[in-house]
Short mmCIF file of C-alpha atoms in Angstrom, two decimals:
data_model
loop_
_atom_site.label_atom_id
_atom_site.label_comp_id
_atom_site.label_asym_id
_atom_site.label_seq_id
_atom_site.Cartn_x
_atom_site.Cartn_y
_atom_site.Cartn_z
CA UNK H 125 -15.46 -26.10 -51.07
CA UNK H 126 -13.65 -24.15 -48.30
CA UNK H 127 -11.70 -21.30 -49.55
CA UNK H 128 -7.71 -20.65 -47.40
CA UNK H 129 -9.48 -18.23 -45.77
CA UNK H 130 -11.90 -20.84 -44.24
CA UNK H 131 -9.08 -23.15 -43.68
CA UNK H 132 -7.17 -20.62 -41.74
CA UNK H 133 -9.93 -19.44 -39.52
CA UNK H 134 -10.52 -22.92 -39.02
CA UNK H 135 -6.83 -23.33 -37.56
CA UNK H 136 -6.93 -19.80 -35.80
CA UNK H 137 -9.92 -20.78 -33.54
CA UNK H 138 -8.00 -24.49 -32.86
CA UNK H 139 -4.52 -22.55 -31.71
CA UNK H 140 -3.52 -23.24 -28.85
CA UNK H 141 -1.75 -20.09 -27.34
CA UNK H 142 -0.37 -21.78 -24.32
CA UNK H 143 1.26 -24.42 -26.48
CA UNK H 144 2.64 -21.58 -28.73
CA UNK H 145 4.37 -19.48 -25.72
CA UNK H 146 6.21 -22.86 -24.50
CA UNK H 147 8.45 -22.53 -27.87
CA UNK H 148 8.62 -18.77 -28.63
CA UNK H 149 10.95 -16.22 -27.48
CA UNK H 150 8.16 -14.24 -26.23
CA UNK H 151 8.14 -15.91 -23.14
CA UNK H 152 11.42 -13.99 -22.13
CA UNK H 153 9.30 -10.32 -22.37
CA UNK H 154 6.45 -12.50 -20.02
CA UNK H 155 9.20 -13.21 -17.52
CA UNK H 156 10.12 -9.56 -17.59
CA UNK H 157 6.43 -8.68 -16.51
CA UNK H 158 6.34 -11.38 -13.45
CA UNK H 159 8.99 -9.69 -11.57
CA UNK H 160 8.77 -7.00 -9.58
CA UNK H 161 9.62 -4.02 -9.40
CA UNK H 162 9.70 -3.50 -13.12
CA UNK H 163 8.70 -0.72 -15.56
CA UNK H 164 6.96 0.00 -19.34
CA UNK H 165 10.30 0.95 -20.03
CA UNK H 166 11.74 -2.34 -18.77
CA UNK H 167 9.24 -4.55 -21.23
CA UNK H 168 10.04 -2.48 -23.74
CA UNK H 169 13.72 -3.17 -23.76
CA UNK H 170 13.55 -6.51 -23.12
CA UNK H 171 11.42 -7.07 -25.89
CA UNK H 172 13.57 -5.11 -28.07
CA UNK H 173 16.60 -6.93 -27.00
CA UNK H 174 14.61 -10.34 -27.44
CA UNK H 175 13.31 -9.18 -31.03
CA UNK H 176 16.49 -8.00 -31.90
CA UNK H 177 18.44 -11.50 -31.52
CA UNK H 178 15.04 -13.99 -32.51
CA UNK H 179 16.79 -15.60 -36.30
CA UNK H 180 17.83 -19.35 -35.68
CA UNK H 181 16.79 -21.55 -33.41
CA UNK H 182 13.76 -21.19 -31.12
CA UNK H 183 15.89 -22.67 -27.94
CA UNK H 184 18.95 -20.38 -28.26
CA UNK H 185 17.26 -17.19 -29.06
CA UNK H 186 15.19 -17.68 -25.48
CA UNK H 187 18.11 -19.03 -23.99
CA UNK H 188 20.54 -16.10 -25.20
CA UNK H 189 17.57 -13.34 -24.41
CA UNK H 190 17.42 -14.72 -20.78
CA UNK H 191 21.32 -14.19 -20.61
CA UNK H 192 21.14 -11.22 -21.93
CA UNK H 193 18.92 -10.34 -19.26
CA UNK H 194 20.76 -12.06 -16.49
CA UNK H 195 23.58 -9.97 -17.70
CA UNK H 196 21.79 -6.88 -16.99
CA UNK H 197 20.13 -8.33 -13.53
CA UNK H 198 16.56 -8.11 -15.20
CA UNK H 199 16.96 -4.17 -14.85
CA UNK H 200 17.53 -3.53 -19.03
CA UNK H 201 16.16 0.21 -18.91
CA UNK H 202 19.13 1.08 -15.77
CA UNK H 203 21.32 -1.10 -17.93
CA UNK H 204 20.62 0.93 -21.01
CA UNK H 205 20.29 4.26 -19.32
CA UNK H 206 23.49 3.90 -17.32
CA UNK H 207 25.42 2.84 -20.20
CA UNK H 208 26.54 0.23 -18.65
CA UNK H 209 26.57 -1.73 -22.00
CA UNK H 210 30.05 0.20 -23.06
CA UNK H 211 31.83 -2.20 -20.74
CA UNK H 212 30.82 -4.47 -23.78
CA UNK H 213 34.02 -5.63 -25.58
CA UNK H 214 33.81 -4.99 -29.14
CA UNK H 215 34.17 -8.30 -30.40
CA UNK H 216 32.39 -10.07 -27.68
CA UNK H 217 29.84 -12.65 -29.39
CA UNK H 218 26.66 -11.42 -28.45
CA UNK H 219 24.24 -13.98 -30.66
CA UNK H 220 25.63 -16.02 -34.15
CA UNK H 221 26.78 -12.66 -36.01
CA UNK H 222 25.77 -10.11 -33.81
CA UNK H 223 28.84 -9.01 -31.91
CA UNK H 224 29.42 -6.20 -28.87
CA UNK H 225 30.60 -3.25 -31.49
CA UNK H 226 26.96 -3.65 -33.47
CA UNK H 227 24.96 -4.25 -30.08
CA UNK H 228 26.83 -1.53 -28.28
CA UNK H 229 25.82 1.23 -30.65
CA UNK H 230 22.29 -0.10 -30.70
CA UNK H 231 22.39 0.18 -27.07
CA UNK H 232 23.67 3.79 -27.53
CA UNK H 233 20.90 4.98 -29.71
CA UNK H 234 18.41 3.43 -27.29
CA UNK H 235 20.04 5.29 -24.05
CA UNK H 236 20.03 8.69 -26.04
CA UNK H 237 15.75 7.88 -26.15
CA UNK H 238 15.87 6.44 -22.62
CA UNK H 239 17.00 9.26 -21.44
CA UNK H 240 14.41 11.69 -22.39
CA UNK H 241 11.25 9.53 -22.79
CA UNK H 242 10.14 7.22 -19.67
CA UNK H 243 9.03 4.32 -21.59
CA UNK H 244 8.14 4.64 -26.03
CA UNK H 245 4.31 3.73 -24.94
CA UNK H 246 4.30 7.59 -23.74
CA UNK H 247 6.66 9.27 -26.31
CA UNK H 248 3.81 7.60 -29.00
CA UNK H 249 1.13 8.80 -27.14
CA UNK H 250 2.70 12.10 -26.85
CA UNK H 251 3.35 12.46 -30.55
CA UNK H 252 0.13 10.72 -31.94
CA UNK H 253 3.29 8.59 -33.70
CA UNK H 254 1.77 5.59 -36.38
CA UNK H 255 3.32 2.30 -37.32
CA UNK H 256 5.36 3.92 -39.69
CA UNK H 257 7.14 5.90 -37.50
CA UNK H 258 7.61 3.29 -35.07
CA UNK H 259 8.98 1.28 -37.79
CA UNK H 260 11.64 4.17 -39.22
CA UNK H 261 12.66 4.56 -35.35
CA UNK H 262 13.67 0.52 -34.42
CA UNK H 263 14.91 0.91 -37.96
CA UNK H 264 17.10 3.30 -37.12
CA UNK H 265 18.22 1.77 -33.64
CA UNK H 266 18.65 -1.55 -35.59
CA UNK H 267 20.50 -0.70 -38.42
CA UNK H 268 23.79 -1.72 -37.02
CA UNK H 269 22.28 -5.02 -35.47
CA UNK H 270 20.65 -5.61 -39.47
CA UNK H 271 17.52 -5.60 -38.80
CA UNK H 272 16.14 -4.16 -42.14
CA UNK H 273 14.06 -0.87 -43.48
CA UNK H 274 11.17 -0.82 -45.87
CA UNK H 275 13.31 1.98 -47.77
CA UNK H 276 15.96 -1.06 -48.53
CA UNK H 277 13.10 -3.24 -49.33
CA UNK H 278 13.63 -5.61 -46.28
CA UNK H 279 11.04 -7.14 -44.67
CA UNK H 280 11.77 -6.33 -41.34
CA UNK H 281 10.75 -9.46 -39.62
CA UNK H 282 11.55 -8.51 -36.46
CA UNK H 283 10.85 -5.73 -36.32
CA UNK H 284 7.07 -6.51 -37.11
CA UNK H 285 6.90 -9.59 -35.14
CA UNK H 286 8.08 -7.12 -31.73
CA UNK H 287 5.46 -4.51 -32.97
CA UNK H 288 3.05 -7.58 -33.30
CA UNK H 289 4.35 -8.42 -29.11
CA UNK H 290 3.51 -5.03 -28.28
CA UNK H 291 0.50 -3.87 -29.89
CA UNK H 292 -1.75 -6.81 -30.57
CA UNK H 293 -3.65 -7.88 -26.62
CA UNK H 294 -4.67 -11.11 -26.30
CA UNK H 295 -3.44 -14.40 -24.67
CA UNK H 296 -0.25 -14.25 -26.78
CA UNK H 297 0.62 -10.48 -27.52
CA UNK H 298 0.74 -7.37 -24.87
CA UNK H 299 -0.75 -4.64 -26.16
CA UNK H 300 1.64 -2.11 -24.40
CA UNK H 301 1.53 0.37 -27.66
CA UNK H 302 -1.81 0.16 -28.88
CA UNK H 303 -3.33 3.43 -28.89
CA UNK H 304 -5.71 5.10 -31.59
CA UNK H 305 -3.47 5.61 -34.23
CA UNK H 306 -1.62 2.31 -33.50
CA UNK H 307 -4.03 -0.73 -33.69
CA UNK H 308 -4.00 -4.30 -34.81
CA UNK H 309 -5.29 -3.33 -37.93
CA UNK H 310 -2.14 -1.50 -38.92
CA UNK H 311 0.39 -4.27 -38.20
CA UNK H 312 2.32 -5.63 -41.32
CA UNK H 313 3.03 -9.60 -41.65
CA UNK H 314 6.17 -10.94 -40.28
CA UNK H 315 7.74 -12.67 -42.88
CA UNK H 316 10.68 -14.91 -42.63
CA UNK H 317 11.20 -17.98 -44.82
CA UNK H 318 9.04 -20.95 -43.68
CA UNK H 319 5.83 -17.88 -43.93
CA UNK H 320 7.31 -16.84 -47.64
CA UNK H 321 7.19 -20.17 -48.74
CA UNK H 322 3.69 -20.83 -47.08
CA UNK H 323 2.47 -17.87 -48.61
CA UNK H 324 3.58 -18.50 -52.46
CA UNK H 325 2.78 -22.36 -52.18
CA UNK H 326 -0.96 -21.36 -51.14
CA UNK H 327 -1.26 -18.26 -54.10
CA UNK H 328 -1.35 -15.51 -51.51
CA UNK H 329 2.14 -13.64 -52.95
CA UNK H 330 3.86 -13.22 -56.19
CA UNK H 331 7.08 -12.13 -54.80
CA UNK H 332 8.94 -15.83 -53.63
CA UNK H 333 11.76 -13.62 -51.90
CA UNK H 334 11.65 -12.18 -47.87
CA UNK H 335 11.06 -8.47 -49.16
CA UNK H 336 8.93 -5.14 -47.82
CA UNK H 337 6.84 -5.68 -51.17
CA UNK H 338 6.51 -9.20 -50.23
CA UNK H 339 5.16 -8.35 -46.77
CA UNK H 340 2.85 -5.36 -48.19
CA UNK H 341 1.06 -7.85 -50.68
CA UNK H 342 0.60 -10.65 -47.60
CA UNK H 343 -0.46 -8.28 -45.30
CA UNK H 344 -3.45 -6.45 -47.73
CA UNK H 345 -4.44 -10.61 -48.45
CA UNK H 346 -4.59 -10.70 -44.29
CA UNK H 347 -6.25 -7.59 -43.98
CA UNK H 348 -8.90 -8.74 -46.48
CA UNK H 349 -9.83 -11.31 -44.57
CA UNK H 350 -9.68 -9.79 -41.34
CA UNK H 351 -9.73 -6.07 -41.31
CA UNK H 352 -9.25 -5.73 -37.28
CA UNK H 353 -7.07 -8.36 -36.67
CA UNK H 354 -4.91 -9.73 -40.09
CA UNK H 355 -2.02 -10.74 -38.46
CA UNK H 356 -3.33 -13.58 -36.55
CA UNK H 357 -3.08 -15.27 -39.75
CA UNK H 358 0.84 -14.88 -39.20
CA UNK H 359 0.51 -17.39 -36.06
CA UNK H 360 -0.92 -19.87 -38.61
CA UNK H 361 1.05 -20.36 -41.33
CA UNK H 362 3.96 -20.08 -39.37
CA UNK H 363 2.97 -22.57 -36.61
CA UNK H 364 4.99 -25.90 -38.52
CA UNK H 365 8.08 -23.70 -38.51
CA UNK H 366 10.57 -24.61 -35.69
CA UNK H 367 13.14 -22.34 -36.96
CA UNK H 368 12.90 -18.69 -37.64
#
């Protein structure tokens, strides 16, 4: 009898990236990378900006994060280094409940960075940073935009889906932060709803509820399984979900 770990790798080697890229904001931080000129620091942003806004609908996060970028003339790391962002009214609707005031002062602590590191993929290097501290800085640059801590027992969904964009290289994923200390192996799941109910319907969590103890007890199953690579399990069990 197959165990959930052979049905999964089953699925894994039948996903079809390509397929997965046509529906997933992801495909915004790809567009980034086509045009020229463009920097690290450029991705970066506009897959922090993408990540930031990606709860809801698949079409209207992409369409939104392209905006967003239009807004900023596909330049995001002049836009945030300039502070041109201030121009922002405060009550401007920026996505659902994210509004100009919250985005503006995530866009501040992201200039004060931007202005003394060239891109994060060399401030890491620099400071042999790990996951954790990765996680503790978009934390802090996200806190007014919500999106979550492991101290507050979130589970930080995206914030671990855009460290899955940017450290995981295949197909699908970039790769731009991967360095010895930062791997695949050290990536936590991104859990949203569909994934949490996934997860407790097939025995893999005890905690029903989007948490950080939630995500810790998914990710060890994942990493059990796959001790280089656990998160690809993520793209599986959240494949049927059309909203995230």
């Amino acid at each position: 009898m197959k165990t959930t770990k052979d049905i999964l790798n089953q699925q894994w080697e039948q996903f079809d990236a390509q397929s997965f890229l046509k529906n997933d904001p992801l495909q915004v931080v790809k567009s980034m990378i086509e045009k020229t000129p463009n920097s690290i620091g450029d991705i970066e942003i506009c897959a922090i900006l993408t990540a930031t806004i990606a709860w809801g609908q698949r079409e209207q996060i992409i369409k939104t994060a392209n905006s967003i970028m239009d807004y900023c003339n596909w330049q995001p790391l002049e836009f945030i280094k300039y502070g041109d962002f201030y121009d922002i009214p405060d009550e401007q609707n920026i996505y659902r409940t994210l509004k100009g005031k919250a985005f503006k002062e995530m866009c501040h602590k992201m200039r004060l960075f931007y202005n003394k590191y060239d891109s994060i993929q060399n401030a890491i290097i620099q400071k042999k940073a790990s996951v954790g501290d990765l996680i503790d800085l978009l934390s802090n640059w996200g806190e007014s935009a919500r999106l979550g801590s492991p101290s507050r027992n979130s589970a930080c969904k995206r914030i671990n889906m855009l460290l899955r964009w940017m450290v995981r290289k295949d197909d699908i994923d970039l790769g731009l932060w991967q360095t010895n200390l930062i791997t695949p192996a050290t990536l936590y799941a991104i859990l949203d709803t569909h994934v949490a109910q996934q997860a407790t319907r097939m025995g893999l969590i005890s905690y029903p509820k989007e948490s950080w103890k939630a995500v810790l007890e998914l990710t060890d199953v994942y990493r059990s399984w796959d001790s280089k690579d656990p998160i690809k399990y993520d793209f599986v069990l959240m494949t049927n979900n059309l909203q995230r």
